[in-house]
Each structure stands twice: as structure tokens, then as C-alpha cells.
């Protein structure tokens, strides 16, 4: 219980610490009132923290590499955090307006609590698989190895999709207490869900100035789980974090416009940089949308006078349709060594994904919303519709990885759906009818959330739970941590087992779930008949590519390992293929373990449970 | 009045739109499913089955195998081969979408209680389940034509040819590979006596275990009072037979199953 409380405090600090630092900095530099200032404070504080750590890494530490970087890191966080407290108090709290947000925040908390408690049924561990690699990176930073580039910190990151920005913030919130990772990621996952709900509400409120639409949009934001590729509401990862920040920035921009103001270009550029650094691909799309909207807002009078906006809109729609049709004939599956073809769903597959997430609600209420916006002709609403259609078109394109962009598109899609739902509800005048209508909306989307969750978790059933990690694997990880912490050791197993054990134990592996092709080939070769000495020698050919390992190899033969070995060679070679569910050892698996045990010179079993056995390997 | 009709109409429209929204949901392939330790229980066209999906192993309670013994000592399956071939039986295994949605929600929030029923011109049978942790209780209720008189009712559980079937008295009744049997002996620290000569063998222990070398569960079937346990090697069935007690023109029988996830749990 204490652990969960501390983890919750740490998760809150992820947001509060940058806000405190940022508020102290922004109010010194910027005397004008900023609408929705908390987002600017957060970005400013986060950038201050990250920039300071980068400066220390690439100047101070370069000059004195013997300095313990973990101590420098802790010092920076403490000094900035502590110094910001009096600076926050001086100057008062005129910029903090709580009253308008009390009800929406309570609504977001209630919605998120409902969804989170349903999501957590029979599920003791977070489903956010990516948290394992992110926590590994954070732990590596906290143990003294830091770089701007993720692949230079740990070889779990072969592709640099973002900087270590978010990991620095996580490290800043975690460094002061060594808490169980799962508790932290549960807590931050819940806070993230609250923010997704709140962001959905706030965007709709500022755009439509209609509370009913805002609450429906917030409800959809929390209740709808995009359970394929994007995972916006329930997985706290760089792409979903970037998306939420983008929505708050866009909301701030509209808030500026509603007050008859416009943010300065340097502020917009600075905030855009934050988006980009947190996810290069999603950030680029987000920045494009943010800048396009900013430029439109800044020059809309000129645009209204010199351009036919209706024609522009129609042209954009036609171009989007042409692009979608043409994309089916442009082959891009060769990208990323051919792996891209596995991430290029067809129209039929995307339709199925949307049906799993929405049932038929998207196909009913989205068109209604589009029709309502075109009828009402509100300028901001039409702008939102344009953004929605642009982002949604990106998702529909027959290109690889495009489903990722739904992490941005979904907020706008839900706003349009909320308008569509409201276009019916607003015609009811009786209070009782309104209560019935909103009750129906809640029941419908709650049911869709449950059916979606049940389908998604179907393959993750394990011993009366839904989980992609077992308690036995956690125990094994804790054993490794206790026995080998601080030693030069390398875990070797199938990618999924490596990923799990590396995070829990802090003991290194070659690439975690992103084991490179050389290591995969070596593991695959173990399926050929060979004696224990040959197996042991092969295992010593596997090496970490960032921090080379000369120490002992810890060979983990788990139920997952055997299932992975039985899989087709092309699956074993693929980064996207893993044994996602826990698997106990079978009788046949025990025969292999017994075979290894027959040669204690090369294989000394140090741990075993019904899920796995761990061997110290000697050459 | 006109306004009232308009508002009711709008509400009805909203109800239809929301109902259609939910109707389009994509559901898990097996619904409902109960989690029973390392296995799952669900209804299929052939009956209720315990299974481990990713290992493709199924253990079924089926009216195609379950049987009755009449007063002349004749044994017949609840649904005969002729009835299967001529398709003169009906089953409710394939639920419609609305029922499946309700089952999915119930299963997710409260745990599933799979059931299935079959009907022929001469009988109807319903299989209900009740699960608790790693235990499952399968209750079969058979209603026969009033002119049919029986002395006992048999429930069956199918097993696979490469399963190891053994009892707690260290008798093994089925296995495929000697190495698997030796491994089991090594893990359990026991030496098994082979009882594999007879096609049909009574199991005095009242308790039988089934495991597969490629799976991670051990099924235990345990008899209740008045139930006798046997293995039918010809049909690859575990048979649980009991004399009938008629209640309200129906006969009821319950089979108790427990699922373990390691050999150490049953030692």
C-alpha cells in the first residue's frame, strides 16, 4: 500500500515538477496572461530540466567523466525543484483559475476511475508492454548513462523514434525512491487517462463553447480505447503523451483566438519543438497541424478576403480521396527491411479495427457530426472538421504505420461524433428526456469499452487473470536483481522474456524485445541438435551492442522461450513477433532443462519455477 | 401532443442508434468463457470443452459421447451417430449477436458461466457449468421421453492420444512417448505401473489425472458418491457413470474437475 502511494506521488511529480519549474521561469520572462497557462508552464519546465541535464552531460561530464552522472542528475532535479517553490509563491496566484475547472476535472476523474477499474479487472500488471523498455532506459539513465539519443543509452532502442526527453522527466520523478515499476506505471497510466478525458473535454468546450458537447466529447475520450497501434487512452508512451500535449496546445491556441489574441511565433515555435522532441513522427504531424492552425488563425482575415474558403475545403476533400485511392497502388512495404508490409493493414482490416473500437457508432455519429458542422458553419468548427478530415485521411491511407496517427486523429473524431450525438439530444427539451439520453450514451459506450477490452485481452488469459506478465516471471526477476545486481551479467532468452526480466531485475540483455538479427540467429541455431558445450559457446557469442559484456551469461529457458523456438523462422526474425502471453513449462520443456542440468560444468541451474529455469552458463 | 410525439420519436431514434452502435461490436471468438486455472471452459457445437487455446488442446463433455444405460443393459449415446449424420438434433451453441454481447459483458465483469443445450425428438440435454478458481462443476440435465426407462447415466470427458492418463495409485492408463512418461516419473519421484492392455478399465481410485506433454495443465476428474470412474481406451473417453435418480422427469449428473498448473500441486 505504501509502495502504491509513493508510486502515485512519483507519477504526479512527472507533471507537477515541470509545472512548478516552468511557472517560475515563464512568469519571469512573460508578463502577459497566457490562456491555459499550465501547458506552457509544463513545457517550459520540462525543457528547462532537459536542457540543464543535456548541458551537464555534454559539457561538465565531458570534461570530468569520472563525475558520477547519477549524482549530477539528482542534483539538477533537486536544485531546480526546490528553487522553483519560493519563486512560485512570490508574485501570487493570479494566473491560477481553479473554479471553472472543478467540475470538468471531477468529471474526468470519475470517468477515468470507472474505465480504469473496469480495465483492471483480473489484471494485476499493466498491459502497457512498452513500459518495460522505457523503464529500462530510465533505470539506465538513473544508473549514470545518459544521452540525447536513445540507442546510445541502451540497445533495446535500435530505432531512434524520439529523444530521451520523456525518460528524463520520468527519471526526475523516480530518482528519489526506488519503487516497484509496475506501481509507477499503473499510477501514471491512470493520470494519463484523466488527462486524455480532460483534454477531450477542454478541446470541445473551447471550440464549441457548449458544455453538453464538451462532456460528451470527454466521455468518448475516456470510454473509447483505440486498441490497435495507437492505444491513446490507456497506454502512457511517448506517442500518446505527445498527442495529449498537442491537444492542450491546440486548445490553448483556440482560447487565445476566442480572447481576440494570438500567441507569439517564438512561443509557438518553442512549444512545437517540445512536440517534435517527444516523438519525431507523431510530433512532426502534430507540429504540422499546430502550425497550420496557428497560421490560419493569424492570417484568417487575409484568407477570408483573398481566398474562397469553401473551394479550398472542397479541394482538400477531393485531394484526400484521391490520395487514399492512389495510396493502394504505391508499394512501401519494403521500408524497415520489409517489416513495413506487416504494418500496412488493408481497408478491410482498418474497417475491422474501427468496428472493434466503436461498433457502428463511428459510422452513425461521425457523419451526423459532419452534417451538423456544415449546417451550422461555425468558423472554428469548420477548421476542426478540416483538421479531422486531414488526420483521418492519413490514417486511411494505404501506407505502413499510418494507424499510429490515430493517436492524434481520435480527439477530433470524437469531437465530431459528440457534435453528431448532440445534434439529436439538443432537440429534447424535457429534463427527464435529457437524463434518459445521457444515461443511454454512457451505457452504450461503456458496453463498447467492455466488449473491446474483452476482445483485446482474449489471448492474454493466464491462470484466472488477464495478463501479459506472470507473477512467476516477476519473482524470477526479483531473484535476479537480488543475486546479480551490480555484477557484469547478461540475460539471454526469447525477446519477450528478456524484455520482462531486464526491467524487473535491472540486469542487461541484448536488446530486450528488440534483440538484433545476429542474436536471433544464434538462438535459432540452438534448435539444432548439439551438446551442452556447443550451446554454452554459442550463448557467449551474444553481446550487448552498447555496453559490451564480458561477464557471465544467464540463460533463461521459459515457457515463452520454448514457444518462440517452436515458431516459424520468419516469425523469430521479426521484431513485431513475440510470445505476448505468459506460458508455463510443459513436460517436453522439462526434458530440455534436464538435458542442460546433465552438464553442470557448463550449465548450473540457479533458479526454477513452473514458468522458467535460469542457468549460469560457463564456456 | 405533437411535441410529445416528436420527443418520444427522437428518444426512440437515439435508442435505435445506440443499439445499432453496440450491435456492431466485435466480440471474443469464444463467448462466454470461464477461466478455470490454466485452462478455459466454453461452449461449442459439440458440447462444453475445457481447452488451452494456443496449445490447440480440447477436452469435451459432449452428448455425442455421453450415454444412458436402459433397464435391459443397453447402452446408447444421448445423440446417436444416425442423428448426427441426419442432423436430427438442434443445439443453441451458436448464440445470436445480442446474446453474445450480453454474455461478453457478463463474462468480463462477473466471470463466464458457459452452458449449452441439445435437443432430439426423444430427449433434451442441458450442460451447465459452475466455476470457482481452478475448479469446474459440469452439471448435465437430461430429459427423456416418458416411455424411456434407464438405470444409469454416463458422463464422458474426451482425451487426446498423446495424453498421459494416470491415477494417484501410480497406475498409468495412456501415454504416447516413453520419454514423456520417464520425465513425469522424474518430476513426480514416482514409478508408474502400466495398465494399458484392456480397452476398458475401471479406476478404483475415484480420481484420474490427464496431462499432455506439450501443455501446461493437469486435469483431475474426481468422482462423487455413487459415481464410478473408468477409462474407455477405444473411444478415448473418461467415463463417469452413476445410477439414476429421477427428479421432475429429468436426470441430473454432475462431474467435478480441477485444473492444476504443475505436477508439484498434485503430489
PDB file of C-alpha atoms in Angstrom, chain A residues 339-600:
ATOM      1  CA  UNK A 339       8.777  -5.239 -41.858  1.00  0.00           C
ATOM      2  CA  UNK A 340       6.586  -2.345 -43.017  1.00  0.00           C
ATOM      3  CA  UNK A 341       4.426  -4.755 -45.022  1.00  0.00           C
ATOM      4  CA  UNK A 342       3.286  -6.322 -41.719  1.00  0.00           C
ATOM      5  CA  UNK A 343       2.140  -2.882 -40.576  1.00  0.00           C
ATOM      6  CA  UNK A 344       0.151  -1.965 -43.692  1.00  0.00           C
ATOM      7  CA  UNK A 345      -3.398  -3.004 -42.906  1.00  0.00           C
ATOM      8  CA  UNK A 346      -5.849  -3.128 -45.800  1.00  0.00           C
ATOM      9  CA  UNK A 347      -9.058  -1.090 -45.887  1.00  0.00           C
ATOM     10  CA  UNK A 348     -10.939  -4.180 -44.730  1.00  0.00           C
ATOM     11  CA  UNK A 349      -8.571  -4.657 -41.789  1.00  0.00           C
ATOM     12  CA  UNK A 350      -8.871  -0.994 -40.809  1.00  0.00           C
ATOM     13  CA  UNK A 351     -12.653  -1.253 -41.014  1.00  0.00           C
ATOM     14  CA  UNK A 352     -12.471  -4.239 -38.672  1.00  0.00           C
ATOM     15  CA  UNK A 353     -10.231  -2.324 -36.261  1.00  0.00           C
ATOM     16  CA  UNK A 354     -12.679   0.593 -36.190  1.00  0.00           C
ATOM     17  CA  UNK A 355     -15.577  -1.792 -35.664  1.00  0.00           C
ATOM     18  CA  UNK A 356     -13.812  -3.397 -32.718  1.00  0.00           C
ATOM     19  CA  UNK A 357     -13.220   0.043 -31.168  1.00  0.00           C
ATOM     20  CA  UNK A 358     -16.528   1.746 -31.996  1.00  0.00           C
ATOM     21  CA  UNK A 359     -19.048  -0.893 -33.033  1.00  0.00           C
ATOM     22  CA  UNK A 360     -21.157   1.023 -35.541  1.00  0.00           C
ATOM     23  CA  UNK A 361     -21.137   4.270 -33.528  1.00  0.00           C
ATOM     24  CA  UNK A 362     -18.391   5.885 -35.648  1.00  0.00           C
ATOM     25  CA  UNK A 363     -20.306   5.207 -38.849  1.00  0.00           C
ATOM     26  CA  UNK A 364     -23.543   6.605 -37.373  1.00  0.00           C
ATOM     27  CA  UNK A 365     -22.494   9.666 -35.384  1.00  0.00           C
ATOM     28  CA  UNK A 366     -19.461  10.896 -37.338  1.00  0.00           C
ATOM     29  CA  UNK A 367     -21.479  11.640 -40.491  1.00  0.00           C
ATOM     30  CA  UNK A 368     -24.159  13.244 -38.314  1.00  0.00           C
ATOM     31  CA  UNK A 369     -21.472  15.440 -36.790  1.00  0.00           C
ATOM     32  CA  UNK A 370     -20.059  16.398 -40.176  1.00  0.00           C
ATOM     33  CA  UNK A 371     -23.544  17.321 -41.367  1.00  0.00           C
ATOM     34  CA  UNK A 372     -24.211  19.402 -38.252  1.00  0.00           C
ATOM     35  CA  UNK A 373     -20.920  21.316 -38.613  1.00  0.00           C
ATOM     36  CA  UNK A 374     -21.554  22.060 -42.291  1.00  0.00           C
ATOM     37  CA  UNK A 375     -25.072  23.229 -41.422  1.00  0.00           C
ATOM     38  CA  UNK A 376     -24.035  25.446 -38.504  1.00  0.00           C
ATOM     39  CA  UNK A 377     -20.984  26.802 -40.372  1.00  0.00           C
ATOM     40  CA  UNK A 378     -19.114  27.888 -37.237  1.00  0.00           C
ATOM     41  CA  UNK A 379     -15.645  29.040 -38.339  1.00  0.00           C
ATOM     42  CA  UNK A 380     -13.697  27.173 -35.664  1.00  0.00           C
ATOM     43  CA  UNK A 381     -15.881  24.085 -36.060  1.00  0.00           C
ATOM     44  CA  UNK A 382     -15.199  24.000 -39.819  1.00  0.00           C
ATOM     45  CA  UNK A 383     -11.488  24.399 -39.097  1.00  0.00           C
ATOM     46  CA  UNK A 384     -11.679  21.454 -36.699  1.00  0.00           C
ATOM     47  CA  UNK A 385     -13.544  19.455 -39.335  1.00  0.00           C
ATOM     48  CA  UNK A 386     -10.778  20.198 -41.846  1.00  0.00           C
ATOM     49  CA  UNK A 387      -8.147  19.024 -39.344  1.00  0.00           C
ATOM     50  CA  UNK A 388     -10.243  15.928 -38.609  1.00  0.00           C
ATOM     51  CA  UNK A 389     -10.597  15.005 -42.256  1.00  0.00           C
ATOM     52  CA  UNK A 390      -6.881  15.613 -42.857  1.00  0.00           C
ATOM     53  CA  UNK A 391      -5.767  13.448 -39.948  1.00  0.00           C
ATOM     54  CA  UNK A 392      -8.371  10.768 -40.619  1.00  0.00           C
ATOM     55  CA  UNK A 393      -7.298  10.612 -44.259  1.00  0.00           C
ATOM     56  CA  UNK A 394      -3.734   9.992 -43.094  1.00  0.00           C
ATOM     57  CA  UNK A 395      -4.990   7.019 -41.079  1.00  0.00           C
ATOM     58  CA  UNK A 396      -6.981   5.622 -44.003  1.00  0.00           C
ATOM     59  CA  UNK A 397      -4.052   5.859 -46.453  1.00  0.00           C
ATOM     60  CA  UNK A 398      -2.689   2.508 -47.556  1.00  0.00           C
ATOM     61  CA  UNK A 399       0.786   3.279 -46.235  1.00  0.00           C
ATOM     62  CA  UNK A 400       2.705   1.477 -43.476  1.00  0.00           C
ATOM     63  CA  UNK A 401       2.369   2.500 -39.835  1.00  0.00           C
ATOM     64  CA  UNK A 402      -0.416   5.061 -40.518  1.00  0.00           C
ATOM     65  CA  UNK A 403      -2.656   3.660 -37.790  1.00  0.00           C
ATOM     66  CA  UNK A 404      -0.229   5.323 -35.399  1.00  0.00           C
ATOM     67  CA  UNK A 405      -1.621   8.717 -36.482  1.00  0.00           C
ATOM     68  CA  UNK A 406      -4.958   7.829 -34.976  1.00  0.00           C
ATOM     69  CA  UNK A 407      -3.396   8.838 -31.680  1.00  0.00           C
ATOM     70  CA  UNK A 408      -3.914  12.421 -32.912  1.00  0.00           C
ATOM     71  CA  UNK A 409      -6.971  11.954 -35.107  1.00  0.00           C
ATOM     72  CA  UNK A 410      -9.134  10.343 -32.406  1.00  0.00           C
ATOM     73  CA  UNK A 411      -9.569  13.566 -30.394  1.00  0.00           C
ATOM     74  CA  UNK A 412     -11.065  15.310 -33.421  1.00  0.00           C
ATOM     75  CA  UNK A 413     -13.097  12.311 -34.490  1.00  0.00           C
ATOM     76  CA  UNK A 414     -14.637  12.186 -31.018  1.00  0.00           C
ATOM     77  CA  UNK A 415     -15.390  15.904 -31.099  1.00  0.00           C
ATOM     78  CA  UNK A 416     -17.231  15.487 -34.393  1.00  0.00           C
ATOM     79  CA  UNK A 417     -19.056  12.419 -33.018  1.00  0.00           C
ATOM     80  CA  UNK A 418     -20.001  14.388 -29.912  1.00  0.00           C
ATOM     81  CA  UNK A 419     -21.480  17.092 -32.126  1.00  0.00           C
ATOM     82  CA  UNK A 420     -23.355  14.377 -34.022  1.00  0.00           C
ATOM     83  CA  UNK A 421     -24.793  12.916 -30.799  1.00  0.00           C
ATOM     84  CA  UNK A 422     -25.640  16.372 -29.509  1.00  0.00           C
ATOM     85  CA  UNK A 423     -27.451  17.232 -32.762  1.00  0.00           C
ATOM     86  CA  UNK A 424     -30.108  14.692 -31.667  1.00  0.00           C
ATOM     87  CA  UNK A 425     -30.022  15.285 -27.917  1.00  0.00           C
ATOM     88  CA  UNK A 426     -30.384  19.063 -28.224  1.00  0.00           C
ATOM     89  CA  UNK A 427     -33.819  18.594 -29.785  1.00  0.00           C
ATOM     90  CA  UNK A 428     -35.060  17.108 -26.493  1.00  0.00           C
ATOM     91  CA  UNK A 429     -36.380  19.760 -24.165  1.00  0.00           C
ATOM     92  CA  UNK A 430     -37.544  17.800 -21.137  1.00  0.00           C
ATOM     93  CA  UNK A 431     -35.058  17.288 -18.279  1.00  0.00           C
ATOM     94  CA  UNK A 432     -36.121  13.664 -17.840  1.00  0.00           C
ATOM     95  CA  UNK A 433     -35.543  13.044 -21.544  1.00  0.00           C
ATOM     96  CA  UNK A 434     -32.064  14.513 -21.227  1.00  0.00           C
ATOM     97  CA  UNK A 435     -31.291  12.249 -18.285  1.00  0.00           C
ATOM     98  CA  UNK A 436     -32.503   9.231 -20.246  1.00  0.00           C
ATOM     99  CA  UNK A 437     -30.469  10.273 -23.283  1.00  0.00           C
ATOM    100  CA  UNK A 438     -27.217  10.756 -21.361  1.00  0.00           C
ATOM    101  CA  UNK A 439     -27.745   7.517 -19.439  1.00  0.00           C
ATOM    102  CA  UNK A 440     -28.146   5.741 -22.754  1.00  0.00           C
ATOM    103  CA  UNK A 441     -24.944   7.317 -24.083  1.00  0.00           C
ATOM    104  CA  UNK A 442     -22.980   6.202 -21.007  1.00  0.00           C
ATOM    105  CA  UNK A 443     -24.362   2.635 -21.159  1.00  0.00           C
ATOM    106  CA  UNK A 444     -23.648   2.353 -24.876  1.00  0.00           C
ATOM    107  CA  UNK A 445     -20.034   3.432 -24.752  1.00  0.00           C
ATOM    108  CA  UNK A 446     -19.380   1.553 -21.541  1.00  0.00           C
ATOM    109  CA  UNK A 447     -20.652  -1.610 -23.240  1.00  0.00           C
ATOM    110  CA  UNK A 448     -18.438  -0.926 -26.246  1.00  0.00           C
ATOM    111  CA  UNK A 449     -15.456  -0.434 -23.943  1.00  0.00           C
ATOM    112  CA  UNK A 450     -16.121  -3.778 -22.247  1.00  0.00           C
ATOM    113  CA  UNK A 451     -16.553  -5.726 -25.496  1.00  0.00           C
ATOM    114  CA  UNK A 452     -13.428  -4.058 -26.919  1.00  0.00           C
ATOM    115  CA  UNK A 453     -11.406  -4.876 -23.787  1.00  0.00           C
ATOM    116  CA  UNK A 454     -12.681  -8.471 -23.717  1.00  0.00           C
ATOM    117  CA  UNK A 455     -11.671  -8.986 -27.366  1.00  0.00           C
ATOM    118  CA  UNK A 456      -8.289  -7.371 -26.907  1.00  0.00           C
ATOM    119  CA  UNK A 457      -7.476  -9.403 -23.789  1.00  0.00           C
ATOM    120  CA  UNK A 458      -8.653 -12.701 -25.281  1.00  0.00           C
ATOM    121  CA  UNK A 459      -5.140 -14.003 -25.986  1.00  0.00           C
ATOM    122  CA  UNK A 460      -3.850 -12.848 -22.607  1.00  0.00           C
ATOM    123  CA  UNK A 461      -5.819 -15.245 -20.407  1.00  0.00           C
ATOM    124  CA  UNK A 462      -3.494 -16.837 -17.860  1.00  0.00           C
ATOM    125  CA  UNK A 463      -4.411 -18.690 -14.667  1.00  0.00           C
ATOM    126  CA  UNK A 464      -7.633 -16.843 -13.875  1.00  0.00           C
ATOM    127  CA  UNK A 465      -6.166 -13.491 -14.898  1.00  0.00           C
ATOM    128  CA  UNK A 466      -5.725 -11.373 -17.979  1.00  0.00           C
ATOM    129  CA  UNK A 467      -2.067 -10.500 -18.147  1.00  0.00           C
ATOM    130  CA  UNK A 468       0.983 -10.425 -20.381  1.00  0.00           C
ATOM    131  CA  UNK A 469       3.258 -10.915 -17.367  1.00  0.00           C
ATOM    132  CA  UNK A 470       3.030 -13.631 -14.710  1.00  0.00           C
ATOM    133  CA  UNK A 471       3.757 -13.406 -11.014  1.00  0.00           C
ATOM    134  CA  UNK A 472       6.293 -16.222 -11.522  1.00  0.00           C
ATOM    135  CA  UNK A 473       8.230 -14.091 -14.006  1.00  0.00           C
ATOM    136  CA  UNK A 474       8.171 -11.200 -11.549  1.00  0.00           C
ATOM    137  CA  UNK A 475       9.582 -13.498  -8.828  1.00  0.00           C
ATOM    138  CA  UNK A 476      12.320 -14.649 -11.192  1.00  0.00           C
ATOM    139  CA  UNK A 477      13.176 -11.030 -11.972  1.00  0.00           C
ATOM    140  CA  UNK A 478      13.394 -10.206  -8.295  1.00  0.00           C
ATOM    141  CA  UNK A 479      15.673 -13.195  -7.730  1.00  0.00           C
ATOM    142  CA  UNK A 480      17.995 -11.982 -10.496  1.00  0.00           C
ATOM    143  CA  UNK A 481      18.015  -8.486  -9.031  1.00  0.00           C
ATOM    144  CA  UNK A 482      18.928  -9.747  -5.591  1.00  0.00           C
ATOM    145  CA  UNK A 483      21.623 -12.131  -6.769  1.00  0.00           C
ATOM    146  CA  UNK A 484      23.239 -10.360  -9.718  1.00  0.00           C
ATOM    147  CA  UNK A 485      22.658  -6.643  -9.189  1.00  0.00           C
ATOM    148  CA  UNK A 486      25.886  -4.724  -9.771  1.00  0.00           C
ATOM    149  CA  UNK A 487      27.547  -7.714 -11.467  1.00  0.00           C
ATOM    150  CA  UNK A 488      28.611  -7.977 -15.068  1.00  0.00           C
ATOM    151  CA  UNK A 489      25.906 -10.331 -16.365  1.00  0.00           C
ATOM    152  CA  UNK A 490      23.783 -10.714 -19.479  1.00  0.00           C
ATOM    153  CA  UNK A 491      20.319 -12.305 -19.602  1.00  0.00           C
ATOM    154  CA  UNK A 492      19.698 -14.425 -22.696  1.00  0.00           C
ATOM    155  CA  UNK A 493      16.279 -15.754 -23.609  1.00  0.00           C
ATOM    156  CA  UNK A 494      13.498 -15.164 -26.122  1.00  0.00           C
ATOM    157  CA  UNK A 495      12.773 -11.458 -26.748  1.00  0.00           C
ATOM    158  CA  UNK A 496       9.680 -11.237 -24.519  1.00  0.00           C
ATOM    159  CA  UNK A 497      11.283 -12.980 -21.536  1.00  0.00           C
ATOM    160  CA  UNK A 498      14.364 -10.764 -21.901  1.00  0.00           C
ATOM    161  CA  UNK A 499      12.212  -7.643 -22.001  1.00  0.00           C
ATOM    162  CA  UNK A 500      10.361  -8.576 -18.806  1.00  0.00           C
ATOM    163  CA  UNK A 501      13.316  -9.801 -16.766  1.00  0.00           C
ATOM    164  CA  UNK A 502      15.599  -6.933 -17.761  1.00  0.00           C
ATOM    165  CA  UNK A 503      13.105  -4.361 -16.494  1.00  0.00           C
ATOM    166  CA  UNK A 504      12.362  -6.109 -13.215  1.00  0.00           C
ATOM    167  CA  UNK A 505      15.918  -7.161 -12.398  1.00  0.00           C
ATOM    168  CA  UNK A 506      17.925  -4.299 -13.880  1.00  0.00           C
ATOM    169  CA  UNK A 507      20.250  -6.935 -15.384  1.00  0.00           C
ATOM    170  CA  UNK A 508      21.141  -6.230 -19.001  1.00  0.00           C
ATOM    171  CA  UNK A 509      20.064  -8.243 -22.032  1.00  0.00           C
ATOM    172  CA  UNK A 510      20.888  -7.917 -25.722  1.00  0.00           C
ATOM    173  CA  UNK A 511      18.162  -5.645 -26.958  1.00  0.00           C
ATOM    174  CA  UNK A 512      15.301  -6.822 -24.717  1.00  0.00           C
ATOM    175  CA  UNK A 513      12.339  -7.456 -27.015  1.00  0.00           C
ATOM    176  CA  UNK A 514      14.315  -5.816 -29.862  1.00  0.00           C
ATOM    177  CA  UNK A 515      17.080  -8.388 -29.987  1.00  0.00           C
ATOM    178  CA  UNK A 516      19.131  -7.876 -33.140  1.00  0.00           C
ATOM    179  CA  UNK A 517      19.188 -10.341 -36.038  1.00  0.00           C
ATOM    180  CA  UNK A 518      22.624 -11.745 -35.155  1.00  0.00           C
ATOM    181  CA  UNK A 519      21.455 -12.745 -31.673  1.00  0.00           C
ATOM    182  CA  UNK A 520      18.217 -14.160 -33.075  1.00  0.00           C
ATOM    183  CA  UNK A 521      20.183 -16.327 -35.494  1.00  0.00           C
ATOM    184  CA  UNK A 522      22.317 -17.678 -32.672  1.00  0.00           C
ATOM    185  CA  UNK A 523      19.242 -18.515 -30.592  1.00  0.00           C
ATOM    186  CA  UNK A 524      17.574 -20.127 -33.585  1.00  0.00           C
ATOM    187  CA  UNK A 525      20.683 -22.293 -34.103  1.00  0.00           C
ATOM    188  CA  UNK A 526      20.127 -23.820 -30.652  1.00  0.00           C
ATOM    189  CA  UNK A 527      17.179 -25.773 -32.085  1.00  0.00           C
ATOM    190  CA  UNK A 528      19.704 -27.919 -33.927  1.00  0.00           C
ATOM    191  CA  UNK A 529      20.965 -30.993 -32.053  1.00  0.00           C
ATOM    192  CA  UNK A 530      24.149 -30.092 -30.185  1.00  0.00           C
ATOM    193  CA  UNK A 531      25.806 -30.821 -26.886  1.00  0.00           C
ATOM    194  CA  UNK A 532      25.840 -28.551 -23.880  1.00  0.00           C
ATOM    195  CA  UNK A 533      29.357 -27.256 -24.556  1.00  0.00           C
ATOM    196  CA  UNK A 534      28.368 -26.105 -28.031  1.00  0.00           C
ATOM    197  CA  UNK A 535      25.256 -24.421 -26.647  1.00  0.00           C
ATOM    198  CA  UNK A 536      27.312 -22.650 -23.999  1.00  0.00           C
ATOM    199  CA  UNK A 537      29.828 -21.382 -26.559  1.00  0.00           C
ATOM    200  CA  UNK A 538      27.012 -20.105 -28.772  1.00  0.00           C
ATOM    201  CA  UNK A 539      25.486 -18.187 -25.894  1.00  0.00           C
ATOM    202  CA  UNK A 540      28.778 -16.386 -25.309  1.00  0.00           C
ATOM    203  CA  UNK A 541      28.643 -15.075 -28.869  1.00  0.00           C
ATOM    204  CA  UNK A 542      25.658 -12.928 -27.905  1.00  0.00           C
ATOM    205  CA  UNK A 543      26.773  -9.491 -26.782  1.00  0.00           C
ATOM    206  CA  UNK A 544      25.220  -6.186 -25.858  1.00  0.00           C
ATOM    207  CA  UNK A 545      25.944  -3.653 -28.619  1.00  0.00           C
ATOM    208  CA  UNK A 546      26.024  -0.544 -26.372  1.00  0.00           C
ATOM    209  CA  UNK A 547      27.815  -1.734 -23.259  1.00  0.00           C
ATOM    210  CA  UNK A 548      29.862  -4.812 -24.094  1.00  0.00           C
ATOM    211  CA  UNK A 549      29.605  -7.659 -21.660  1.00  0.00           C
ATOM    212  CA  UNK A 550      32.438  -9.953 -20.694  1.00  0.00           C
ATOM    213  CA  UNK A 551      30.728 -11.343 -17.626  1.00  0.00           C
ATOM    214  CA  UNK A 552      28.529 -14.361 -17.087  1.00  0.00           C
ATOM    215  CA  UNK A 553      25.627 -15.329 -19.292  1.00  0.00           C
ATOM    216  CA  UNK A 554      22.310 -16.113 -17.614  1.00  0.00           C
ATOM    217  CA  UNK A 555      20.363 -18.428 -19.897  1.00  0.00           C
ATOM    218  CA  UNK A 556      16.637 -18.327 -19.121  1.00  0.00           C
ATOM    219  CA  UNK A 557      14.588 -21.179 -20.567  1.00  0.00           C
ATOM    220  CA  UNK A 558      10.961 -20.213 -20.101  1.00  0.00           C
ATOM    221  CA  UNK A 559       7.642 -21.441 -21.446  1.00  0.00           C
ATOM    222  CA  UNK A 560       7.751 -18.410 -23.749  1.00  0.00           C
ATOM    223  CA  UNK A 561      11.281 -19.323 -24.868  1.00  0.00           C
ATOM    224  CA  UNK A 562      10.174 -22.770 -25.997  1.00  0.00           C
ATOM    225  CA  UNK A 563       7.068 -21.447 -27.763  1.00  0.00           C
ATOM    226  CA  UNK A 564       9.281 -18.893 -29.520  1.00  0.00           C
ATOM    227  CA  UNK A 565      11.723 -21.627 -30.571  1.00  0.00           C
ATOM    228  CA  UNK A 566       8.841 -23.706 -31.993  1.00  0.00           C
ATOM    229  CA  UNK A 567       7.711 -20.728 -34.124  1.00  0.00           C
ATOM    230  CA  UNK A 568       8.435 -20.295 -37.827  1.00  0.00           C
ATOM    231  CA  UNK A 569      11.911 -18.887 -38.653  1.00  0.00           C
ATOM    232  CA  UNK A 570      10.458 -15.796 -40.342  1.00  0.00           C
ATOM    233  CA  UNK A 571       8.489 -15.034 -37.155  1.00  0.00           C
ATOM    234  CA  UNK A 572      11.574 -15.422 -34.999  1.00  0.00           C
ATOM    235  CA  UNK A 573      13.444 -12.992 -37.246  1.00  0.00           C
ATOM    236  CA  UNK A 574      10.701 -10.360 -36.951  1.00  0.00           C
ATOM    237  CA  UNK A 575      10.755  -7.528 -34.397  1.00  0.00           C
ATOM    238  CA  UNK A 576       6.959  -7.492 -34.392  1.00  0.00           C
ATOM    239  CA  UNK A 577       6.569 -11.147 -33.383  1.00  0.00           C
ATOM    240  CA  UNK A 578       6.626 -12.045 -29.694  1.00  0.00           C
ATOM    241  CA  UNK A 579       5.079 -14.511 -27.299  1.00  0.00           C
ATOM    242  CA  UNK A 580       2.840 -11.894 -25.698  1.00  0.00           C
ATOM    243  CA  UNK A 581       1.257 -14.110 -23.066  1.00  0.00           C
ATOM    244  CA  UNK A 582       2.780 -15.936 -20.072  1.00  0.00           C
ATOM    245  CA  UNK A 583       3.412 -19.643 -20.616  1.00  0.00           C
ATOM    246  CA  UNK A 584       4.287 -22.319 -18.078  1.00  0.00           C
ATOM    247  CA  UNK A 585       6.762 -25.122 -18.788  1.00  0.00           C
ATOM    248  CA  UNK A 586       5.495 -28.339 -20.348  1.00  0.00           C
ATOM    249  CA  UNK A 587       6.749 -31.877 -19.786  1.00  0.00           C
ATOM    250  CA  UNK A 588       8.721 -31.635 -23.033  1.00  0.00           C
ATOM    251  CA  UNK A 589      10.269 -28.360 -21.855  1.00  0.00           C
ATOM    252  CA  UNK A 590      11.379 -30.035 -18.631  1.00  0.00           C
ATOM    253  CA  UNK A 591      13.198 -32.665 -20.694  1.00  0.00           C
ATOM    254  CA  UNK A 592      15.368 -29.920 -22.198  1.00  0.00           C
ATOM    255  CA  UNK A 593      16.009 -28.459 -18.747  1.00  0.00           C
ATOM    256  CA  UNK A 594      17.032 -31.897 -17.533  1.00  0.00           C
ATOM    257  CA  UNK A 595      19.368 -32.178 -20.535  1.00  0.00           C
ATOM    258  CA  UNK A 596      21.101 -28.913 -19.589  1.00  0.00           C
ATOM    259  CA  UNK A 597      21.312 -29.992 -15.953  1.00  0.00           C
ATOM    260  CA  UNK A 598      23.218 -33.106 -17.013  1.00  0.00           C
ATOM    261  CA  UNK A 599      26.263 -30.920 -17.657  1.00  0.00           C
ATOM    262  CA  UNK A 600      26.831 -28.775 -14.553  1.00  0.00           C
TER     263      UNK A 600
END
